[in-house]
Amino acid sequence: MYHHEVSAPYAVAGSATGVLDPAPADSRDALHFQRCTWCGTAMYHRLLCPVCQGSELCTERSEGVGTVRHSTVVHRNTPAARNVSLIEMAEGFVVRGRVMGPAVGIHSGDRVRLSTTKDPVRGEPVFQLVDEPYRAWT
C-alpha cells in the first residue's frame, strides 16, 4: 500500500508521475490525492487507477471540503468513544478520517471541512463540521 509522507516528493499538478518536485512549504497541511491521466478518476493513496488500472497518476491538492458518507462510533482500543467516518470529497474521492464533535452527533450528509491532515494518534485526516445540523430531537 502507498503511504504518502509530507516530506516525500510528489508529482506536480499538471504532470505525470515521472516529474517529481519537493512539496511546497505552504502545502504541508493540505490533503493531496491522485488523478488518473487516462480516465480522470480521482483516488486517495493508490498505486494504480481502480477503473482503468493505469499507472500514470498526477497528484493534486484538495480544497478540503466534503460530505460525510458514513460514520460509526468505535469503542475499541481507546479510553473514550471516537468516530470513524468515510468522507466523500468534492473532487470525487473518498477518504477515511475523524470528524471533530460529539461521536453520536455526526450523520451521513453532514458537510465537513479539513481541519488538519494528521491526527496525532491515528495519523488520519481530521475534519470539522461546516455548519451545525438543524436536527430536532436527535
mmCIF file of N, CA and C in Angstrom:
data_model
loop_
_atom_site.group_PDB
_atom_site.id
_atom_site.type_symbol
_atom_site.label_atom_id
_atom_site.label_comp_id
_atom_site.label_asym_id
_atom_site.label_seq_id
_atom_site.Cartn_x
_atom_site.Cartn_y
_atom_site.Cartn_z
ATOM 1 N N MET A 1 0.843 -1.176 0.000
ATOM 2 C CA MET A 1 0.000 0.000 0.000
ATOM 3 C C MET A 1 0.886 1.236 0.000
ATOM 4 N N TYR A 2 0.473 2.259 -0.680
ATOM 5 C CA TYR A 2 1.208 3.505 -0.798
ATOM 6 C C TYR A 2 0.866 4.413 0.367
ATOM 7 N N HIS A 3 1.863 4.886 1.096
ATOM 8 C CA HIS A 3 1.657 5.804 2.198
ATOM 9 C C HIS A 3 2.307 7.132 1.849
ATOM 10 N N HIS A 4 1.513 8.175 1.837
ATOM 11 C CA HIS A 4 2.010 9.492 1.488
ATOM 12 C C HIS A 4 2.661 10.137 2.700
ATOM 13 N N GLU A 5 3.890 10.546 2.565
ATOM 14 C CA GLU A 5 4.584 11.276 3.614
ATOM 15 C C GLU A 5 4.613 12.739 3.226
ATOM 16 N N VAL A 6 4.522 13.616 4.192
ATOM 17 C CA VAL A 6 4.513 15.040 3.908
ATOM 18 C C VAL A 6 5.830 15.479 3.298
ATOM 19 N N SER A 7 6.939 14.922 3.748
ATOM 20 C CA SER A 7 8.239 15.327 3.247
ATOM 21 C C SER A 7 8.622 14.596 1.968
ATOM 22 N N ALA A 8 7.823 13.605 1.549
ATOM 23 C CA ALA A 8 8.135 12.850 0.339
ATOM 24 C C ALA A 8 7.826 13.685 -0.897
ATOM 25 N N PRO A 9 8.570 13.487 -1.978
ATOM 26 C CA PRO A 9 8.278 14.227 -3.197
ATOM 27 C C PRO A 9 6.952 13.776 -3.795
ATOM 28 N N TYR A 10 6.331 14.659 -4.557
ATOM 29 C CA TYR A 10 5.084 14.321 -5.204
ATOM 30 C C TYR A 10 5.071 14.923 -6.595
ATOM 31 N N ALA A 11 4.213 14.399 -7.446
ATOM 32 C CA ALA A 11 4.151 14.879 -8.820
ATOM 33 C C ALA A 11 3.459 16.228 -8.872
ATOM 34 N N VAL A 12 3.913 17.080 -9.764
ATOM 35 C CA VAL A 12 3.325 18.401 -9.930
ATOM 36 C C VAL A 12 1.929 18.241 -10.507
ATOM 37 N N ALA A 13 1.026 19.174 -10.187
ATOM 38 C CA ALA A 13 -0.392 19.025 -10.512
ATOM 39 C C ALA A 13 -0.690 18.875 -11.990
ATOM 40 N N GLY A 14 0.143 19.261 -12.888
ATOM 41 C CA GLY A 14 -0.167 19.124 -14.288
ATOM 42 C C GLY A 14 0.659 18.080 -14.998
ATOM 43 N N SER A 15 1.497 17.351 -14.299
ATOM 44 C CA SER A 15 2.409 16.426 -14.950
ATOM 45 C C SER A 15 2.132 14.997 -14.535
ATOM 46 N N ALA A 16 2.718 14.059 -15.266
ATOM 47 C CA ALA A 16 2.619 12.650 -14.903
ATOM 48 C C ALA A 16 3.588 12.380 -13.764
ATOM 49 N N THR A 17 3.596 11.153 -13.268
ATOM 50 C CA THR A 17 4.406 10.832 -12.099
ATOM 51 C C THR A 17 5.895 10.813 -12.389
ATOM 52 N N GLY A 18 6.321 10.986 -13.619
ATOM 53 C CA GLY A 18 7.731 10.979 -13.947
ATOM 54 C C GLY A 18 8.469 12.196 -13.431
ATOM 55 N N VAL A 19 7.805 13.336 -13.277
ATOM 56 C CA VAL A 19 8.442 14.565 -12.824
ATOM 57 C C VAL A 19 8.117 14.758 -11.354
ATOM 58 N N LEU A 20 9.147 14.793 -10.510
ATOM 59 C CA LEU A 20 8.938 14.913 -9.074
ATOM 60 C C LEU A 20 9.582 16.186 -8.561
ATOM 61 N N ASP A 21 8.868 16.905 -7.721
ATOM 62 C CA ASP A 21 9.367 18.099 -7.070
ATOM 63 C C ASP A 21 9.059 17.997 -5.591
ATOM 64 N N PRO A 22 9.874 18.613 -4.723
ATOM 65 C CA PRO A 22 9.539 18.604 -3.301
ATOM 66 C C PRO A 22 8.266 19.399 -3.060
ATOM 67 N N ALA A 23 7.536 19.029 -2.018
ATOM 68 C CA ALA A 23 6.282 19.706 -1.689
ATOM 69 C C ALA A 23 6.563 21.130 -1.245
ATOM 70 N N PRO A 24 5.804 22.114 -1.748
ATOM 71 C CA PRO A 24 5.993 23.488 -1.298
ATOM 72 C C PRO A 24 5.665 23.634 0.179
ATOM 73 N N ALA A 25 6.279 24.624 0.820
ATOM 74 C CA ALA A 25 6.110 24.815 2.260
ATOM 75 C C ALA A 25 4.684 25.171 2.630
ATOM 76 N N ASP A 26 3.949 25.869 1.747
ATOM 77 C CA ASP A 26 2.588 26.280 2.090
ATOM 78 C C ASP A 26 1.573 25.150 1.965
ATOM 79 N N SER A 27 1.952 24.013 1.379
ATOM 80 C CA SER A 27 1.007 22.907 1.217
ATOM 81 C C SER A 27 1.298 21.755 2.164
ATOM 82 N N ARG A 28 2.064 21.990 3.217
ATOM 83 C CA ARG A 28 2.403 20.922 4.156
ATOM 84 C C ARG A 28 1.175 20.379 4.881
ATOM 85 N N ASP A 29 0.189 21.227 5.138
ATOM 86 C CA ASP A 29 -1.005 20.789 5.854
ATOM 87 C C ASP A 29 -2.205 20.716 4.907
ATOM 88 N N ALA A 30 -1.953 20.259 3.687
ATOM 89 C CA ALA A 30 -3.012 20.121 2.690
ATOM 90 C C ALA A 30 -3.237 18.639 2.404
ATOM 91 N N LEU A 31 -4.425 18.316 1.934
ATOM 92 C CA LEU A 31 -4.778 16.951 1.576
ATOM 93 C C LEU A 31 -4.517 16.771 0.088
ATOM 94 N N HIS A 32 -3.649 15.827 -0.262
ATOM 95 C CA HIS A 32 -3.305 15.565 -1.652
ATOM 96 C C HIS A 32 -3.928 14.248 -2.095
ATOM 97 N N PHE A 33 -4.335 14.191 -3.342
ATOM 98 C CA PHE A 33 -4.925 12.993 -3.920
ATOM 99 C C PHE A 33 -4.363 12.805 -5.321
ATOM 100 N N GLN A 34 -4.609 11.638 -5.905
ATOM 101 C CA GLN A 34 -4.148 11.361 -7.259
ATOM 102 C C GLN A 34 -5.322 11.404 -8.228
ATOM 103 N N ARG A 35 -5.004 11.759 -9.482
ATOM 104 C CA ARG A 35 -5.976 11.716 -10.568
ATOM 105 C C ARG A 35 -5.317 10.983 -11.735
ATOM 106 N N CYS A 36 -6.030 10.018 -12.298
ATOM 107 C CA CYS A 36 -5.530 9.237 -13.420
ATOM 108 C C CYS A 36 -5.477 10.121 -14.657
ATOM 109 N N THR A 37 -4.350 10.096 -15.365
ATOM 110 C CA THR A 37 -4.225 10.920 -16.571
ATOM 111 C C THR A 37 -4.972 10.304 -17.752
ATOM 112 N N TRP A 38 -5.311 9.026 -17.672
ATOM 113 C CA TRP A 38 -6.020 8.369 -18.780
ATOM 114 C C TRP A 38 -7.523 8.541 -18.686
ATOM 115 N N CYS A 39 -8.112 8.242 -17.537
ATOM 116 C CA CYS A 39 -9.579 8.276 -17.436
ATOM 117 C C CYS A 39 -10.097 9.397 -16.541
ATOM 118 N N GLY A 40 -9.217 10.085 -15.795
ATOM 119 C CA GLY A 40 -9.627 11.213 -14.969
ATOM 120 C C GLY A 40 -10.205 10.848 -13.618
ATOM 121 N N THR A 41 -10.120 9.601 -13.198
ATOM 122 C CA THR A 41 -10.656 9.168 -11.917
ATOM 123 C C THR A 41 -9.807 9.713 -10.769
ATOM 124 N N ALA A 42 -10.473 10.264 -9.750
ATOM 125 C CA ALA A 42 -9.781 10.751 -8.557
ATOM 126 C C ALA A 42 -9.732 9.636 -7.521
ATOM 127 N N MET A 43 -8.596 9.514 -6.830
ATOM 128 C CA MET A 43 -8.430 8.469 -5.822
ATOM 129 C C MET A 43 -7.485 8.947 -4.743
ATOM 130 N N TYR A 44 -7.494 8.265 -3.601
ATOM 131 C CA TYR A 44 -6.667 8.642 -2.460
ATOM 132 C C TYR A 44 -5.711 7.507 -2.137
ATOM 133 N N HIS A 45 -4.417 7.761 -2.224
ATOM 134 C CA HIS A 45 -3.348 6.824 -1.868
ATOM 135 C C HIS A 45 -3.452 5.494 -2.606
ATOM 136 N N ARG A 46 -3.305 5.522 -3.891
ATOM 137 C CA ARG A 46 -3.325 4.312 -4.707
ATOM 138 C C ARG A 46 -2.075 4.244 -5.566
ATOM 139 N N LEU A 47 -1.688 3.037 -5.964
ATOM 140 C CA LEU A 47 -0.595 2.845 -6.899
ATOM 141 C C LEU A 47 -1.097 2.773 -8.335
ATOM 142 N N LEU A 48 -2.285 2.189 -8.511
ATOM 143 C CA LEU A 48 -2.900 2.051 -9.823
ATOM 144 C C LEU A 48 -4.320 2.602 -9.784
ATOM 145 N N CYS A 49 -4.802 3.048 -10.932
ATOM 146 C CA CYS A 49 -6.174 3.531 -11.035
ATOM 147 C C CYS A 49 -7.131 2.357 -10.845
ATOM 148 N N PRO A 50 -8.148 2.464 -9.979
ATOM 149 C CA PRO A 50 -9.076 1.356 -9.770
ATOM 150 C C PRO A 50 -10.030 1.136 -10.955
ATOM 151 N N VAL A 51 -10.114 2.090 -11.879
ATOM 152 C CA VAL A 51 -11.027 1.965 -13.020
ATOM 153 C C VAL A 51 -10.325 1.364 -14.228
ATOM 154 N N CYS A 52 -9.200 1.978 -14.658
ATOM 155 C CA CYS A 52 -8.538 1.522 -15.882
ATOM 156 C C CYS A 52 -7.202 0.831 -15.631
ATOM 157 N N GLN A 53 -6.789 0.724 -14.367
ATOM 158 C CA GLN A 53 -5.522 0.104 -13.966
ATOM 159 C C GLN A 53 -4.302 0.849 -14.515
ATOM 160 N N GLY A 54 -4.467 2.122 -14.844
ATOM 161 C CA GLY A 54 -3.359 2.935 -15.327
ATOM 162 C C GLY A 54 -2.424 3.309 -14.199
ATOM 163 N N SER A 55 -1.150 3.493 -14.525
ATOM 164 C CA SER A 55 -0.166 3.842 -13.504
ATOM 165 C C SER A 55 0.299 5.294 -13.616
ATOM 166 N N GLU A 56 -0.203 6.039 -14.570
ATOM 167 C CA GLU A 56 0.169 7.440 -14.718
ATOM 168 C C GLU A 56 -0.799 8.303 -13.923
ATOM 169 N N LEU A 57 -0.397 8.647 -12.704
ATOM 170 C CA LEU A 57 -1.249 9.386 -11.786
ATOM 171 C C LEU A 57 -0.624 10.746 -11.485
ATOM 172 N N CYS A 58 -1.425 11.780 -11.524
ATOM 173 C CA CYS A 58 -0.990 13.128 -11.152
ATOM 174 C C CYS A 58 -1.451 13.406 -9.731
ATOM 175 N N THR A 59 -0.625 14.087 -8.968
ATOM 176 C CA THR A 59 -1.007 14.472 -7.616
ATOM 177 C C THR A 59 -1.570 15.877 -7.646
ATOM 178 N N GLU A 60 -2.734 16.057 -7.006
ATOM 179 C CA GLU A 60 -3.389 17.354 -6.942
ATOM 180 C C GLU A 60 -3.714 17.682 -5.493
ATOM 181 N N ARG A 61 -3.923 18.941 -5.226
ATOM 182 C CA ARG A 61 -4.265 19.405 -3.882
ATOM 183 C C ARG A 61 -5.778 19.526 -3.772
ATOM 184 N N SER A 62 -6.337 18.964 -2.709
ATOM 185 C CA SER A 62 -7.777 19.031 -2.471
ATOM 186 C C SER A 62 -8.146 20.357 -1.822
ATOM 187 N N GLU A 63 -9.355 20.817 -2.092
ATOM 188 C CA GLU A 63 -9.859 22.028 -1.454
ATOM 189 C C GLU A 63 -10.207 21.778 0.016
ATOM 190 N N GLY A 64 -10.408 20.514 0.388
ATOM 191 C CA GLY A 64 -10.660 20.172 1.784
ATOM 192 C C GLY A 64 -12.115 20.189 2.203
ATOM 193 N N VAL A 65 -13.040 20.263 1.249
ATOM 194 C CA VAL A 65 -14.474 20.289 1.559
ATOM 195 C C VAL A 65 -15.086 18.969 1.122
ATOM 196 N N GLY A 66 -15.947 18.401 1.959
ATOM 197 C CA GLY A 66 -16.574 17.140 1.620
ATOM 198 C C GLY A 66 -17.867 16.906 2.367
ATOM 199 N N THR A 67 -18.408 15.711 2.173
ATOM 200 C CA THR A 67 -19.666 15.298 2.797
ATOM 201 C C THR A 67 -19.456 13.952 3.473
ATOM 202 N N VAL A 68 -20.016 13.793 4.663
ATOM 203 C CA VAL A 68 -19.919 12.514 5.376
ATOM 204 C C VAL A 68 -20.773 11.490 4.634
ATOM 205 N N ARG A 69 -20.137 10.411 4.197
ATOM 206 C CA ARG A 69 -20.865 9.336 3.531
ATOM 207 C C ARG A 69 -21.353 8.315 4.557
ATOM 208 N N HIS A 70 -20.490 8.014 5.533
ATOM 209 C CA HIS A 70 -20.839 7.035 6.580
ATOM 210 C C HIS A 70 -20.020 7.367 7.815
ATOM 211 N N SER A 71 -20.618 7.207 8.977
ATOM 212 C CA SER A 71 -19.919 7.449 10.226
ATOM 213 C C SER A 71 -20.316 6.387 11.233
ATOM 214 N N THR A 72 -19.349 5.940 12.016
ATOM 215 C CA THR A 72 -19.622 4.946 13.036
ATOM 216 C C THR A 72 -18.846 5.298 14.296
ATOM 217 N N VAL A 73 -19.335 4.865 15.436
ATOM 218 C CA VAL A 73 -18.691 5.119 16.727
ATOM 219 C C VAL A 73 -17.897 3.876 17.117
ATOM 220 N N VAL A 74 -16.623 4.076 17.480
ATOM 221 C CA VAL A 74 -15.734 2.975 17.832
ATOM 222 C C VAL A 74 -15.374 3.110 19.309
ATOM 223 N N HIS A 75 -15.478 2.005 20.050
ATOM 224 C CA HIS A 75 -15.145 1.983 21.475
ATOM 225 C C HIS A 75 -13.900 1.143 21.741
ATOM 226 N N ARG A 76 -13.248 0.650 20.712
ATOM 227 C CA ARG A 76 -12.136 -0.285 20.844
ATOM 228 C C ARG A 76 -10.800 0.456 20.946
ATOM 229 N N ASN A 77 -9.924 -0.020 21.825
ATOM 230 C CA ASN A 77 -8.547 0.471 21.981
ATOM 231 C C ASN A 77 -8.458 1.962 22.252
ATOM 232 N N THR A 78 -9.398 2.494 22.970
ATOM 233 C CA THR A 78 -9.378 3.919 23.288
ATOM 234 C C THR A 78 -10.132 4.141 24.589
ATOM 235 N N PRO A 79 -9.697 5.083 25.405
ATOM 236 C CA PRO A 79 -10.397 5.319 26.669
ATOM 237 C C PRO A 79 -11.781 5.938 26.477
ATOM 238 N N ALA A 80 -11.986 6.649 25.381
ATOM 239 C CA ALA A 80 -13.287 7.265 25.118
ATOM 240 C C ALA A 80 -13.748 6.872 23.716
ATOM 241 N N ALA A 81 -15.031 6.966 23.493
ATOM 242 C CA ALA A 81 -15.576 6.650 22.175
ATOM 243 C C ALA A 81 -15.086 7.680 21.162
ATOM 244 N N ARG A 82 -14.837 7.233 19.941
ATOM 245 C CA ARG A 82 -14.436 8.127 18.855
ATOM 246 C C ARG A 82 -15.177 7.715 17.596
ATOM 247 N N ASN A 83 -15.261 8.625 16.638
ATOM 248 C CA ASN A 83 -15.932 8.271 15.397
ATOM 249 C C ASN A 83 -14.909 7.996 14.306
ATOM 250 N N VAL A 84 -15.288 7.130 13.396
ATOM 251 C CA VAL A 84 -14.528 6.860 12.181
ATOM 252 C C VAL A 84 -15.497 7.104 11.048
ATOM 253 N N SER A 85 -15.120 7.997 10.126
ATOM 254 C CA SER A 85 -16.041 8.407 9.077
ATOM 255 C C SER A 85 -15.416 8.230 7.707
ATOM 256 N N LEU A 86 -16.264 7.954 6.727
ATOM 257 C CA LEU A 86 -15.869 7.982 5.332
ATOM 258 C C LEU A 86 -16.361 9.305 4.771
ATOM 259 N N ILE A 87 -15.430 10.101 4.254
ATOM 260 C CA ILE A 87 -15.746 11.430 3.751
ATOM 261 C C ILE A 87 -15.601 11.421 2.237
ATOM 262 N N GLU A 88 -16.665 11.801 1.540
ATOM 263 C CA GLU A 88 -16.607 11.943 0.088
ATOM 264 C C GLU A 88 -16.236 13.390 -0.214
ATOM 265 N N MET A 89 -15.061 13.579 -0.760
ATOM 266 C CA MET A 89 -14.549 14.916 -1.026
ATOM 267 C C MET A 89 -15.169 15.482 -2.300
ATOM 268 N N ALA A 90 -15.148 16.799 -2.443
ATOM 269 C CA ALA A 90 -15.757 17.473 -3.587
ATOM 270 C C ALA A 90 -15.090 17.074 -4.900
ATOM 271 N N GLU A 91 -13.830 16.654 -4.855
ATOM 272 C CA GLU A 91 -13.107 16.266 -6.063
ATOM 273 C C GLU A 91 -13.484 14.874 -6.556
ATOM 274 N N GLY A 92 -14.203 14.096 -5.735
ATOM 275 C CA GLY A 92 -14.687 12.796 -6.180
ATOM 276 C C GLY A 92 -14.034 11.588 -5.558
ATOM 277 N N PHE A 93 -13.140 11.740 -4.611
ATOM 278 C CA PHE A 93 -12.523 10.592 -3.954
ATOM 279 C C PHE A 93 -13.046 10.474 -2.529
ATOM 280 N N VAL A 94 -12.854 9.308 -1.932
ATOM 281 C CA VAL A 94 -13.324 9.032 -0.570
ATOM 282 C C VAL A 94 -12.118 8.800 0.319
ATOM 283 N N VAL A 95 -12.135 9.401 1.515
ATOM 284 C CA VAL A 95 -11.039 9.263 2.465
ATOM 285 C C VAL A 95 -11.622 8.908 3.833
ATOM 286 N N ARG A 96 -10.889 8.080 4.572
ATOM 287 C CA ARG A 96 -11.295 7.728 5.934
ATOM 288 C C ARG A 96 -10.647 8.707 6.893
ATOM 289 N N GLY A 97 -11.431 9.204 7.827
ATOM 290 C CA GLY A 97 -10.895 10.153 8.787
ATOM 291 C C GLY A 97 -11.792 10.283 9.996
ATOM 292 N N ARG A 98 -11.525 11.309 10.794
ATOM 293 C CA ARG A 98 -12.281 11.561 12.013
ATOM 294 C C ARG A 98 -12.914 12.944 11.918
ATOM 295 N N VAL A 99 -14.153 13.055 12.379
ATOM 296 C CA VAL A 99 -14.845 14.335 12.407
ATOM 297 C C VAL A 99 -14.907 14.788 13.860
ATOM 298 N N MET A 100 -14.459 16.022 14.121
ATOM 299 C CA MET A 100 -14.490 16.558 15.479
ATOM 300 C C MET A 100 -15.931 16.839 15.875
ATOM 301 N N GLY A 101 -16.217 16.604 17.127
ATOM 302 C CA GLY A 101 -17.557 16.838 17.646
ATOM 303 C C GLY A 101 -18.043 15.620 18.394
ATOM 304 N N PRO A 102 -19.281 15.673 18.888
ATOM 305 C CA PRO A 102 -19.812 14.516 19.610
ATOM 306 C C PRO A 102 -19.942 13.319 18.672
ATOM 307 N N ALA A 103 -19.470 12.175 19.125
ATOM 308 C CA ALA A 103 -19.423 10.986 18.267
ATOM 309 C C ALA A 103 -20.790 10.572 17.742
ATOM 310 N N VAL A 104 -21.827 10.755 18.547
ATOM 311 C CA VAL A 104 -23.157 10.356 18.102
ATOM 312 C C VAL A 104 -23.860 11.459 17.322
ATOM 313 N N GLY A 105 -23.264 12.638 17.212
ATOM 314 C CA GLY A 105 -23.894 13.757 16.528
ATOM 315 C C GLY A 105 -23.485 13.907 15.076
ATOM 316 N N ILE A 106 -22.708 12.977 14.545
ATOM 317 C CA ILE A 106 -22.253 13.059 13.165
ATOM 318 C C ILE A 106 -23.041 12.056 12.338
ATOM 319 N N HIS A 107 -23.659 12.551 11.275
ATOM 320 C CA HIS A 107 -24.549 11.733 10.452
ATOM 321 C C HIS A 107 -24.178 11.827 8.984
ATOM 322 N N SER A 108 -24.650 10.883 8.207
ATOM 323 C CA SER A 108 -24.460 10.925 6.756
ATOM 324 C C SER A 108 -25.101 12.179 6.198
ATOM 325 N N GLY A 109 -24.413 12.821 5.274
ATOM 326 C CA GLY A 109 -24.922 14.034 4.656
ATOM 327 C C GLY A 109 -24.414 15.313 5.280
ATOM 328 N N ASP A 110 -23.768 15.247 6.443
ATOM 329 C CA ASP A 110 -23.205 16.447 7.067
ATOM 330 C C ASP A 110 -22.028 16.954 6.232
ATOM 331 N N ARG A 111 -21.950 18.263 6.044
ATOM 332 C CA ARG A 111 -20.845 18.874 5.310
ATOM 333 C C ARG A 111 -19.688 19.132 6.261
ATOM 334 N N VAL A 112 -18.465 18.820 5.803
ATOM 335 C CA VAL A 112 -17.280 18.972 6.635
ATOM 336 C C VAL A 112 -16.174 19.686 5.863
ATOM 337 N N ARG A 113 -15.214 20.213 6.622
ATOM 338 C CA ARG A 113 -14.028 20.873 6.057
ATOM 339 C C ARG A 113 -12.805 20.316 6.762
ATOM 340 N N LEU A 114 -11.708 20.171 6.030
ATOM 341 C CA LEU A 114 -10.466 19.638 6.580
ATOM 342 C C LEU A 114 -9.932 20.565 7.661
ATOM 343 N N SER A 115 -9.603 19.998 8.808
ATOM 344 C CA SER A 115 -9.018 20.761 9.907
ATOM 345 C C SER A 115 -7.505 20.574 9.925
ATOM 346 N N THR A 116 -7.064 19.325 9.887
ATOM 347 C CA THR A 116 -5.637 19.002 9.823
ATOM 348 C C THR A 116 -5.470 17.678 9.095
ATOM 349 N N THR A 117 -4.318 17.487 8.468
ATOM 350 C CA THR A 117 -4.110 16.269 7.694
ATOM 351 C C THR A 117 -3.629 15.098 8.526
ATOM 352 N N LYS A 118 -3.166 15.340 9.739
ATOM 353 C CA LYS A 118 -2.645 14.254 10.562
ATOM 354 C C LYS A 118 -3.211 14.299 11.966
ATOM 355 N N ASP A 119 -3.978 13.288 12.320
ATOM 356 C CA ASP A 119 -4.406 13.091 13.695
ATOM 357 C C ASP A 119 -3.169 12.642 14.467
ATOM 358 N N PRO A 120 -2.864 13.254 15.629
ATOM 359 C CA PRO A 120 -1.639 12.881 16.344
ATOM 360 C C PRO A 120 -1.603 11.424 16.792
ATOM 361 N N VAL A 121 -2.750 10.790 16.987
ATOM 362 C CA VAL A 121 -2.776 9.412 17.464
ATOM 363 C C VAL A 121 -2.885 8.428 16.298
ATOM 364 N N ARG A 122 -3.853 8.607 15.416
ATOM 365 C CA ARG A 122 -4.135 7.653 14.354
ATOM 366 C C ARG A 122 -3.458 7.991 13.032
ATOM 367 N N GLY A 123 -3.040 9.242 12.824
ATOM 368 C CA GLY A 123 -2.400 9.625 11.577
ATOM 369 C C GLY A 123 -3.366 9.834 10.426
ATOM 370 N N GLU A 124 -4.661 9.930 10.705
ATOM 371 C CA GLU A 124 -5.679 10.130 9.675
ATOM 372 C C GLU A 124 -6.075 11.605 9.611
ATOM 373 N N PRO A 125 -6.661 12.026 8.495
ATOM 374 C CA PRO A 125 -7.136 13.413 8.413
ATOM 375 C C PRO A 125 -8.252 13.677 9.430
ATOM 376 N N VAL A 126 -8.303 14.906 9.928
ATOM 377 C CA VAL A 126 -9.331 15.316 10.882
ATOM 378 C C VAL A 126 -10.163 16.413 10.231
ATOM 379 N N PHE A 127 -11.487 16.276 10.327
ATOM 380 C CA PHE A 127 -12.414 17.223 9.729
ATOM 381 C C PHE A 127 -13.259 17.877 10.812
ATOM 382 N N GLN A 128 -13.866 19.006 10.469
ATOM 383 C CA GLN A 128 -14.818 19.657 11.372
ATOM 384 C C GLN A 128 -16.083 19.965 10.589
ATOM 385 N N LEU A 129 -17.208 20.026 11.294
ATOM 386 C CA LEU A 129 -18.483 20.308 10.652
ATOM 387 C C LEU A 129 -18.487 21.738 10.111
ATOM 388 N N VAL A 130 -18.994 21.914 8.895
ATOM 389 C CA VAL A 130 -19.060 23.243 8.293
ATOM 390 C C VAL A 130 -20.160 24.052 8.944
ATOM 391 N N ASP A 131 -21.350 23.487 9.050
ATOM 392 C CA ASP A 131 -22.444 24.164 9.736
ATOM 393 C C ASP A 131 -23.128 23.160 10.647
ATOM 394 N N GLU A 132 -23.593 23.646 11.759
ATOM 395 C CA GLU A 132 -24.255 22.766 12.713
ATOM 396 C C GLU A 132 -25.537 22.215 12.110
ATOM 397 N N PRO A 133 -25.798 20.934 12.296
ATOM 398 C CA PRO A 133 -27.025 20.350 11.750
ATOM 399 C C PRO A 133 -28.254 20.899 12.472
ATOM 400 N N TYR A 134 -29.310 21.083 11.720
ATOM 401 C CA TYR A 134 -30.569 21.569 12.269
ATOM 402 C C TYR A 134 -31.533 20.415 12.470
ATOM 403 N N ARG A 135 -31.102 19.448 13.242
ATOM 404 C CA ARG A 135 -31.947 18.278 13.507
ATOM 405 C C ARG A 135 -32.669 18.499 14.830
ATOM 406 N N ALA A 136 -33.950 18.316 14.804
ATOM 407 C CA ALA A 136 -34.733 18.458 16.024
ATOM 408 C C ALA A 136 -34.883 17.098 16.705
ATOM 409 N N TRP A 137 -34.568 17.052 17.981
ATOM 410 C CA TRP A 137 -34.768 15.866 18.803
ATOM 411 C C TRP A 137 -34.034 14.644 18.256
ATOM 412 N N THR A 138 -32.739 14.779 17.981
ATOM 413 C CA THR A 138 -31.985 13.620 17.522
ATOM 414 C C THR A 138 -31.283 12.953 18.667
#
